[in-house]
PDB file of C-alpha atoms in Angstrom:
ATOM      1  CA  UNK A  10      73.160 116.640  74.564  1.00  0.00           C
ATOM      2  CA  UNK A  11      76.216 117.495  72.289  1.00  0.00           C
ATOM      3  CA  UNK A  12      77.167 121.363  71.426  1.00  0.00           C
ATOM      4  CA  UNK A  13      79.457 123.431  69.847  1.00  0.00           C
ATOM      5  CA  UNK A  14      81.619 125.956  71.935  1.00  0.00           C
ATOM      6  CA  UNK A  15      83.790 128.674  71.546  1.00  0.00           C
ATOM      7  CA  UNK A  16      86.454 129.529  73.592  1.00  0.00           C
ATOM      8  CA  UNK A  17      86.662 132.909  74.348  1.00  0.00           C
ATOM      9  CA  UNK A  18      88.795 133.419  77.388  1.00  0.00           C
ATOM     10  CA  UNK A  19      91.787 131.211  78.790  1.00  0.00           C
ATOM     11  CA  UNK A  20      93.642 131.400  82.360  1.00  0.00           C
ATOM     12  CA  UNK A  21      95.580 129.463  84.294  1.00  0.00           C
ATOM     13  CA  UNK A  22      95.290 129.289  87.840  1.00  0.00           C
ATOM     14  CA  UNK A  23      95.751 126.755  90.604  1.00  0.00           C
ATOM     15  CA  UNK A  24      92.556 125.090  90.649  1.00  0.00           C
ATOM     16  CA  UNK A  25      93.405 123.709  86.871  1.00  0.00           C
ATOM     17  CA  UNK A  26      92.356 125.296  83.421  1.00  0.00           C
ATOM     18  CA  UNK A  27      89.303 128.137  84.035  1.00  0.00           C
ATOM     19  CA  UNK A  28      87.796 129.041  80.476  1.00  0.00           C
ATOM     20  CA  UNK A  29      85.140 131.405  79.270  1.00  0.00           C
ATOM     21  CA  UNK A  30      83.123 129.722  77.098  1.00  0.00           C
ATOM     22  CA  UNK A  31      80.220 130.843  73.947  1.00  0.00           C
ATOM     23  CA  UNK A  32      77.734 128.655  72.529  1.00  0.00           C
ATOM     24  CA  UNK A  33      77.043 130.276  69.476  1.00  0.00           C
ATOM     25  CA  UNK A  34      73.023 130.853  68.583  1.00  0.00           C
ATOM     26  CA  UNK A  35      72.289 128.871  71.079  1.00  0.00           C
ATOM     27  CA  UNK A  36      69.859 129.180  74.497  1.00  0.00           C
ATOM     28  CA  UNK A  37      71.081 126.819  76.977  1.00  0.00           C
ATOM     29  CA  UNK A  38      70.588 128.575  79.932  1.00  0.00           C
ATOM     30  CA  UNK A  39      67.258 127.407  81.770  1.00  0.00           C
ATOM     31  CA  UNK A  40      68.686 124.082  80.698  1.00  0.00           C
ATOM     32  CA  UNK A  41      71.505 123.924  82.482  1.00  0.00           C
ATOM     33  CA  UNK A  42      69.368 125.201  85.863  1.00  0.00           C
ATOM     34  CA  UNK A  43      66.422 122.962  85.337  1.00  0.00           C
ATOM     35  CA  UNK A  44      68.853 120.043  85.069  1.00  0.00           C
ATOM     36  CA  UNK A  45      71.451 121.420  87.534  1.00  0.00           C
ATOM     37  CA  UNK A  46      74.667 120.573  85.480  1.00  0.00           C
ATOM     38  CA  UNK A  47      77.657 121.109  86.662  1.00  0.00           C
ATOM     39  CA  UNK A  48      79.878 118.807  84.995  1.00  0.00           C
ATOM     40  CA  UNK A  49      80.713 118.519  81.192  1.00  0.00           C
ATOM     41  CA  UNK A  50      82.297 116.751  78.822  1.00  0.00           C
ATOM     42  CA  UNK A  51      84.564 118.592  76.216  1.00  0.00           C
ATOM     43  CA  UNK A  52      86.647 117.420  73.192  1.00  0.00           C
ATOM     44  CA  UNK A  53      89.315 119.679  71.559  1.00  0.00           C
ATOM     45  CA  UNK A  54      89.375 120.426  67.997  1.00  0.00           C
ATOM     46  CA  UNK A  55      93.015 122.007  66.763  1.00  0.00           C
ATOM     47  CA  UNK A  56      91.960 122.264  63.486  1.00  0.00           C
ATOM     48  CA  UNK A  57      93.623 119.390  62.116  1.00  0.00           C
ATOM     49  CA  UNK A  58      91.760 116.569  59.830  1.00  0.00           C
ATOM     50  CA  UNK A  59      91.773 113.181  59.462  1.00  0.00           C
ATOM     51  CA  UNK A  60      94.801 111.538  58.715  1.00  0.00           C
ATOM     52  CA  UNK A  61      95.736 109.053  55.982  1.00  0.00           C
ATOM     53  CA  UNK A  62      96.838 106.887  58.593  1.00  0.00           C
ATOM     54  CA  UNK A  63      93.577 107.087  60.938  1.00  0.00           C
ATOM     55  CA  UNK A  64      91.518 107.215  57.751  1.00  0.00           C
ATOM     56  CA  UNK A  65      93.271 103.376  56.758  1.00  0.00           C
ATOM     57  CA  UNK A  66      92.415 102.150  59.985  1.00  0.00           C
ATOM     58  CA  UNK A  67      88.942 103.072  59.957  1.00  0.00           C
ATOM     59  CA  UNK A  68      88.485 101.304  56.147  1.00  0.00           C
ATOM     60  CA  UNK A  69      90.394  98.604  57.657  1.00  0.00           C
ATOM     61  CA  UNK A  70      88.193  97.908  60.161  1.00  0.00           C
ATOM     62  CA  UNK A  71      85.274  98.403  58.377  1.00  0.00           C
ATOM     63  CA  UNK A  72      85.884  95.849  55.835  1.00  0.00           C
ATOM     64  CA  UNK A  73      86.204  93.453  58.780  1.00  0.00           C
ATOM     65  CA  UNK A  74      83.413  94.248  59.945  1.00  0.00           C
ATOM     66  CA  UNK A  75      81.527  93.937  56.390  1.00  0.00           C
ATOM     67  CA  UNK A  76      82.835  90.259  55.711  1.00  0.00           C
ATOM     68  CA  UNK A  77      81.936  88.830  59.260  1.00  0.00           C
ATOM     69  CA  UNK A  78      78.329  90.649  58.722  1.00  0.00           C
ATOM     70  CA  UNK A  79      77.757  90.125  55.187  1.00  0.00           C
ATOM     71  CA  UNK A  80      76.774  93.711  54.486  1.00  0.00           C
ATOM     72  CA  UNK A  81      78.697  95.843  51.513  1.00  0.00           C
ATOM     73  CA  UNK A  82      81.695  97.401  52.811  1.00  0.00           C
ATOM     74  CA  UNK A  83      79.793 100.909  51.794  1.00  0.00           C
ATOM     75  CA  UNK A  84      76.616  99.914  53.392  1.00  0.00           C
ATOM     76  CA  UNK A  85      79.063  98.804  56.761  1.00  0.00           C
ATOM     77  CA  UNK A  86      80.319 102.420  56.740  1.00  0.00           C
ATOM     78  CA  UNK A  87      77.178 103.592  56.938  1.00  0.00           C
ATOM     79  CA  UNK A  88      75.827 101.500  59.518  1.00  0.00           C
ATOM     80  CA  UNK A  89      78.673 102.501  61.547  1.00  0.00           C
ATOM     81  CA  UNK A  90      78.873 106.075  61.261  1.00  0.00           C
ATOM     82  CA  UNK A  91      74.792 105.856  62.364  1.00  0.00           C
ATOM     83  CA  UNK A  92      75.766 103.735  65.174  1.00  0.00           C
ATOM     84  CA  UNK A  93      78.741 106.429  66.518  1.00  0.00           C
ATOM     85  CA  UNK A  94      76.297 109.464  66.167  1.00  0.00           C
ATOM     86  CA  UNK A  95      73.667 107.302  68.062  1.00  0.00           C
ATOM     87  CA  UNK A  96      76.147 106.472  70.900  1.00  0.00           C
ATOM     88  CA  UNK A  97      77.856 109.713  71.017  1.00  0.00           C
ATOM     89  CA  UNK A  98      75.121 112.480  69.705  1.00  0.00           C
ATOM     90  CA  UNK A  99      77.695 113.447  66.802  1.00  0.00           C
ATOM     91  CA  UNK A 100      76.303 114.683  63.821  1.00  0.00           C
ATOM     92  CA  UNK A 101      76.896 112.943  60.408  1.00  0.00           C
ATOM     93  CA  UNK A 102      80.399 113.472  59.039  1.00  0.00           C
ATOM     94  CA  UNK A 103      82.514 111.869  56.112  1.00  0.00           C
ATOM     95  CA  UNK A 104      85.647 110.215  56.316  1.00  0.00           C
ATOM     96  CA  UNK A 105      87.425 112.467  53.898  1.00  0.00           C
ATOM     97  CA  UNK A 106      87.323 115.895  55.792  1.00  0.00           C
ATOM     98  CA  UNK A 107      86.268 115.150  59.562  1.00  0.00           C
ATOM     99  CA  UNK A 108      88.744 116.225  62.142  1.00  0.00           C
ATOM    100  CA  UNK A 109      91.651 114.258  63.790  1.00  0.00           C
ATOM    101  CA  UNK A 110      89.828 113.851  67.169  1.00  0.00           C
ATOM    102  CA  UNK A 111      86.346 112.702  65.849  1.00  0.00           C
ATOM    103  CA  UNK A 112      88.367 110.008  63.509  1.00  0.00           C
ATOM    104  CA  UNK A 113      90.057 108.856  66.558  1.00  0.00           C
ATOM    105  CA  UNK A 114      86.898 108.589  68.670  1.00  0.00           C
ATOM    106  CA  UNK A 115      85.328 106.758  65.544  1.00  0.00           C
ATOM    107  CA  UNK A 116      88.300 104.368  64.946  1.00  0.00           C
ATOM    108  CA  UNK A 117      87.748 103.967  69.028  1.00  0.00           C
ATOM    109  CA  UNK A 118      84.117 102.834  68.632  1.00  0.00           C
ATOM    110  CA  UNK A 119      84.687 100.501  65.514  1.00  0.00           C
ATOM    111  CA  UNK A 120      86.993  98.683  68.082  1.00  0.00           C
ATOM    112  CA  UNK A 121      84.941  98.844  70.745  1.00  0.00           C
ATOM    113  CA  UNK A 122      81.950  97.555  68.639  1.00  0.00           C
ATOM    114  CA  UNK A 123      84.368  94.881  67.168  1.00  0.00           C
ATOM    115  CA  UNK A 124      85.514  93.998  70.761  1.00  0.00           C
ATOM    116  CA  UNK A 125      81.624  93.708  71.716  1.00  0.00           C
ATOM    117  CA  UNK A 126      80.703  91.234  69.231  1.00  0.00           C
ATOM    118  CA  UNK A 127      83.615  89.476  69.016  1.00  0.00           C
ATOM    119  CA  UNK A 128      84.782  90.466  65.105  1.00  0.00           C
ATOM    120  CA  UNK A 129      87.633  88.682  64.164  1.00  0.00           C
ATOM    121  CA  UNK A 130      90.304  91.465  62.811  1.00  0.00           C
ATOM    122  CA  UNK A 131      92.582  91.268  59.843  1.00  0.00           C
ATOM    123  CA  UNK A 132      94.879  92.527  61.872  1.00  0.00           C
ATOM    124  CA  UNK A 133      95.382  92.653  65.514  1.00  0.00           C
ATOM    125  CA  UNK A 134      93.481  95.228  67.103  1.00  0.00           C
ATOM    126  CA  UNK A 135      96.524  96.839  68.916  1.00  0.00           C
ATOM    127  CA  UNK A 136      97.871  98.101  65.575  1.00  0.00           C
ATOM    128  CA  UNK A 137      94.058  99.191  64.750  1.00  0.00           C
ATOM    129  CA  UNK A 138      93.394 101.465  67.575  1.00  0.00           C
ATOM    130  CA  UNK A 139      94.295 105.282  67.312  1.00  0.00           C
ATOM    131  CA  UNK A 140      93.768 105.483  71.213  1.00  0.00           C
ATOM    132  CA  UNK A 141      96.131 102.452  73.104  1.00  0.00           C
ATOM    133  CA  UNK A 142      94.863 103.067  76.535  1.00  0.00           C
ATOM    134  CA  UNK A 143      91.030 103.903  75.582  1.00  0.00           C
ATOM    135  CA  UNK A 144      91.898  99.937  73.736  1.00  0.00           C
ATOM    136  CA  UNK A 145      93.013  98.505  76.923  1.00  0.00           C
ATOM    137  CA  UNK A 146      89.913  99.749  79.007  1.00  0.00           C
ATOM    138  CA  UNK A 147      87.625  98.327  76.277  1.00  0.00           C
ATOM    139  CA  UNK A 148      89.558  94.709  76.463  1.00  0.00           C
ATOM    140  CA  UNK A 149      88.954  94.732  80.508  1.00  0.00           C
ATOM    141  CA  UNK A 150      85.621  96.140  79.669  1.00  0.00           C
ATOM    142  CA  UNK A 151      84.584  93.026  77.655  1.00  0.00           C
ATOM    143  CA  UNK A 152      86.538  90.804  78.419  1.00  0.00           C
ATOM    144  CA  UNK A 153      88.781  90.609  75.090  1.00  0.00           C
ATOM    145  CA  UNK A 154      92.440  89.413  75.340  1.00  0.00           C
ATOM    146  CA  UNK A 155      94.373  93.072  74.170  1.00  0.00           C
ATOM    147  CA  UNK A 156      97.616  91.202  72.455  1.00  0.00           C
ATOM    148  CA  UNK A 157      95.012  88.710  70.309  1.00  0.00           C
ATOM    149  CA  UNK A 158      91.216  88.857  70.759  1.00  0.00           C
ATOM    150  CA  UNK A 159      90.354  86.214  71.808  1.00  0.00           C
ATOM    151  CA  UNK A 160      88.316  85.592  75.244  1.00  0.00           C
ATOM    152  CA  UNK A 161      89.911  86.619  78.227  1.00  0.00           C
ATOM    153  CA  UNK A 162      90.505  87.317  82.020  1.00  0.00           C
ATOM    154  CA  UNK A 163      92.005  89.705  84.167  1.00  0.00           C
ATOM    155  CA  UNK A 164      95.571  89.681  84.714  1.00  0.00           C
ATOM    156  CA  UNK A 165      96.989  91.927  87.903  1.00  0.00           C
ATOM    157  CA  UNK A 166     100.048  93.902  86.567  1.00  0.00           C
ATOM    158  CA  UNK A 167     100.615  95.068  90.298  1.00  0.00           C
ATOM    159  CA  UNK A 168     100.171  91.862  92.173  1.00  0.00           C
ATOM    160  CA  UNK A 169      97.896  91.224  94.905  1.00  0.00           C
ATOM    161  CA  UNK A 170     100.021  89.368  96.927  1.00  0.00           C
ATOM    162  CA  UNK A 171      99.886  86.069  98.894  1.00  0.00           C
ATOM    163  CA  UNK A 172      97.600  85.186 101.609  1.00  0.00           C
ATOM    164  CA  UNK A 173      94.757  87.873 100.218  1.00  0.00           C
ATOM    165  CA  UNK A 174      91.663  86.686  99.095  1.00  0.00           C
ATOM    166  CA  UNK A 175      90.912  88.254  95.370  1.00  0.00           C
ATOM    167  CA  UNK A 176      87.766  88.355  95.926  1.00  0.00           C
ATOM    168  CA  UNK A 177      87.433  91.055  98.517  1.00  0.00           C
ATOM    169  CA  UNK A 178      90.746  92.893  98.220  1.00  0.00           C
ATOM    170  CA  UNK A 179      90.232  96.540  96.454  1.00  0.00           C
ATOM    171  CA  UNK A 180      91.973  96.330  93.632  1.00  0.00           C
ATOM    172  CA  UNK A 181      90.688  99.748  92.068  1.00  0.00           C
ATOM    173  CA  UNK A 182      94.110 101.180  92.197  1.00  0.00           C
ATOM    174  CA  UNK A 183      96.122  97.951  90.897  1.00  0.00           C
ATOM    175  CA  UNK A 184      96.860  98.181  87.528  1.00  0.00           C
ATOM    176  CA  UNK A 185      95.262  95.274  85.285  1.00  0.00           C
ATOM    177  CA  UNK A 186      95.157  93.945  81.874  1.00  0.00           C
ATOM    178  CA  UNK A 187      93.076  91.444  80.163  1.00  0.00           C
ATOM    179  CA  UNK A 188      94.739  88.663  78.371  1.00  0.00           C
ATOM    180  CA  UNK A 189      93.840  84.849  76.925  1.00  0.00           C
ATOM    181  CA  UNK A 190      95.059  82.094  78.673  1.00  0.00           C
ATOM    182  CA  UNK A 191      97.623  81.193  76.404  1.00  0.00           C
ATOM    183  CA  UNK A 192      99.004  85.141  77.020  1.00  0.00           C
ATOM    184  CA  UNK A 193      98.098  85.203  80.720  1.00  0.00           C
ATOM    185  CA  UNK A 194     100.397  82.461  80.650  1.00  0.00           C
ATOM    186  CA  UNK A 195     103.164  83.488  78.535  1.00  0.00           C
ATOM    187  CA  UNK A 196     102.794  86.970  80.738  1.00  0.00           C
ATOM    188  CA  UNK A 197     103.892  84.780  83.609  1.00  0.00           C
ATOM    189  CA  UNK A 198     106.699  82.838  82.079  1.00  0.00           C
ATOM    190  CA  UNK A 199     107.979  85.675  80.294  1.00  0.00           C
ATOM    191  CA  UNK A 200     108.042  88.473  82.785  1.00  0.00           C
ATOM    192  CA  UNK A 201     105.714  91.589  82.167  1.00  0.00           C
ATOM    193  CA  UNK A 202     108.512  94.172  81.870  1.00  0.00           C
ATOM    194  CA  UNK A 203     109.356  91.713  78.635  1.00  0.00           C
ATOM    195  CA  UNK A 204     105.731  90.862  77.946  1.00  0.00           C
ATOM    196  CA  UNK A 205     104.652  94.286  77.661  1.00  0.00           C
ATOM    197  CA  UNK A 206     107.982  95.332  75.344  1.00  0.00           C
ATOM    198  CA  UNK A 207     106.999  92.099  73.184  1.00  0.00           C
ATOM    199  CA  UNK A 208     103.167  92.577  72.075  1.00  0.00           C
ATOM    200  CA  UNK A 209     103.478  96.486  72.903  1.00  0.00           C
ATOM    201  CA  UNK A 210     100.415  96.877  75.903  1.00  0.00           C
ATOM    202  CA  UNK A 211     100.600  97.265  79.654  1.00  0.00           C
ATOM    203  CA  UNK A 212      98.587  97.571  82.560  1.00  0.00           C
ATOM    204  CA  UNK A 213      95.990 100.345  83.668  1.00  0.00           C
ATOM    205  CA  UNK A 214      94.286 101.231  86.496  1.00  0.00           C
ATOM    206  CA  UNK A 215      90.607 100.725  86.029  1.00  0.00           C
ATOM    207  CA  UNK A 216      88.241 101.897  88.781  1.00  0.00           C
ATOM    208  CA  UNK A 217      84.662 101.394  87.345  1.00  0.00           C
ATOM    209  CA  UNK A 218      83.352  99.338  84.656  1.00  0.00           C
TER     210      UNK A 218
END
């Protein structure tokens, strides 16, 4: 379920951020008891809309996606912009006027979906995304290299050490990457202090998948 909100009320206190919030016309009170929901999910709009830079990316990527599909670039868009409402519960928008956070969570699908399917880019997908570290989670995620594409494995930024088996060490709080082996290699050779300065990614922590 995806609605609307107003914020009417803002305070600071030392718990985190408490807000009052209004959803306009609409009666979701018996809802929110029947199901017992106590957490939500919120994205900010500041009013802004997309930029000329997001809105390149997204074209970008869609004509990608259009010649490895065979589909009309305009008929790609399309099939897209279905499959982000579907995923998300966003209404239909346009490309011209939407905000600056939906673009970015759109031009963070495409590359998700591209990452999926294994859609060969123009261009690499680093330079695509409008989210870096939402990119890196979707390379570990599938298993994509996140300098080239390609097929890849998990890398250990923070290093396990010698002696442990990987296999049942905890490494939910290491920080990882995924990366070909032609990059896992150069990664090694290289250094990742340099690596990561080179090809412009780095490690994350990633608890679940």
């Amino acid at each position: 379920m995806n609605e609307v909100i107003e914020i009417k009320g803002i305070r600071q206190s030392e718990d985190g951020t408490e807000m009052l919030i209004l959803a306009p016309e609409k009666n979701l009170f018996d809802t929110i008891l029947d199901k017992r929901i106590k957490v939500a999910e919120m994205r900010l709009d500041d009013g802004r809309t997309i930029s000329v830079m997001q809105r390149k990316k997204a074209y970008a990527t869609i004509r990608d996606m259009a010649e490895w599909t065979g589909y009309p670039p305009e008929v790609m868009k399309e099939i897209m912009k279905y499959e982000f409402m579907i995923r998300t519960g966003e209404e239909y928008f346009s490309l011209s006027d939407c905000s600056v956070n939906l673009a970015r969570e759109f031009i963070s699908m495409l590359i998700e979906f591209s990452l999926e399917h294994g859609i060969q880019l123009s261009d690499l997908a680093i330079n695509r995304t409008d989210d870096i570290g939402r990119y890196l989670y979707y390379c570990i995620k599938h298993k994509r290299c996140a300098v080239c594409g390609r097929p890849g494995e998990i890398h250990h930024v923070d290093t396990i050490g010698m002696g442990n088996d990987r296999r049942h060490v905890d490494d939910s709080e290491y920080r990882k990457i995924c990366l070909c082996r032609e990059h896992h290699t150069e990664a090694h050779k290289t250094g990742m202090t340099a690596f990561e300065e080179n090809h412009k990614v780095y490690g994350i922590v990633v608890k679940e998948l």
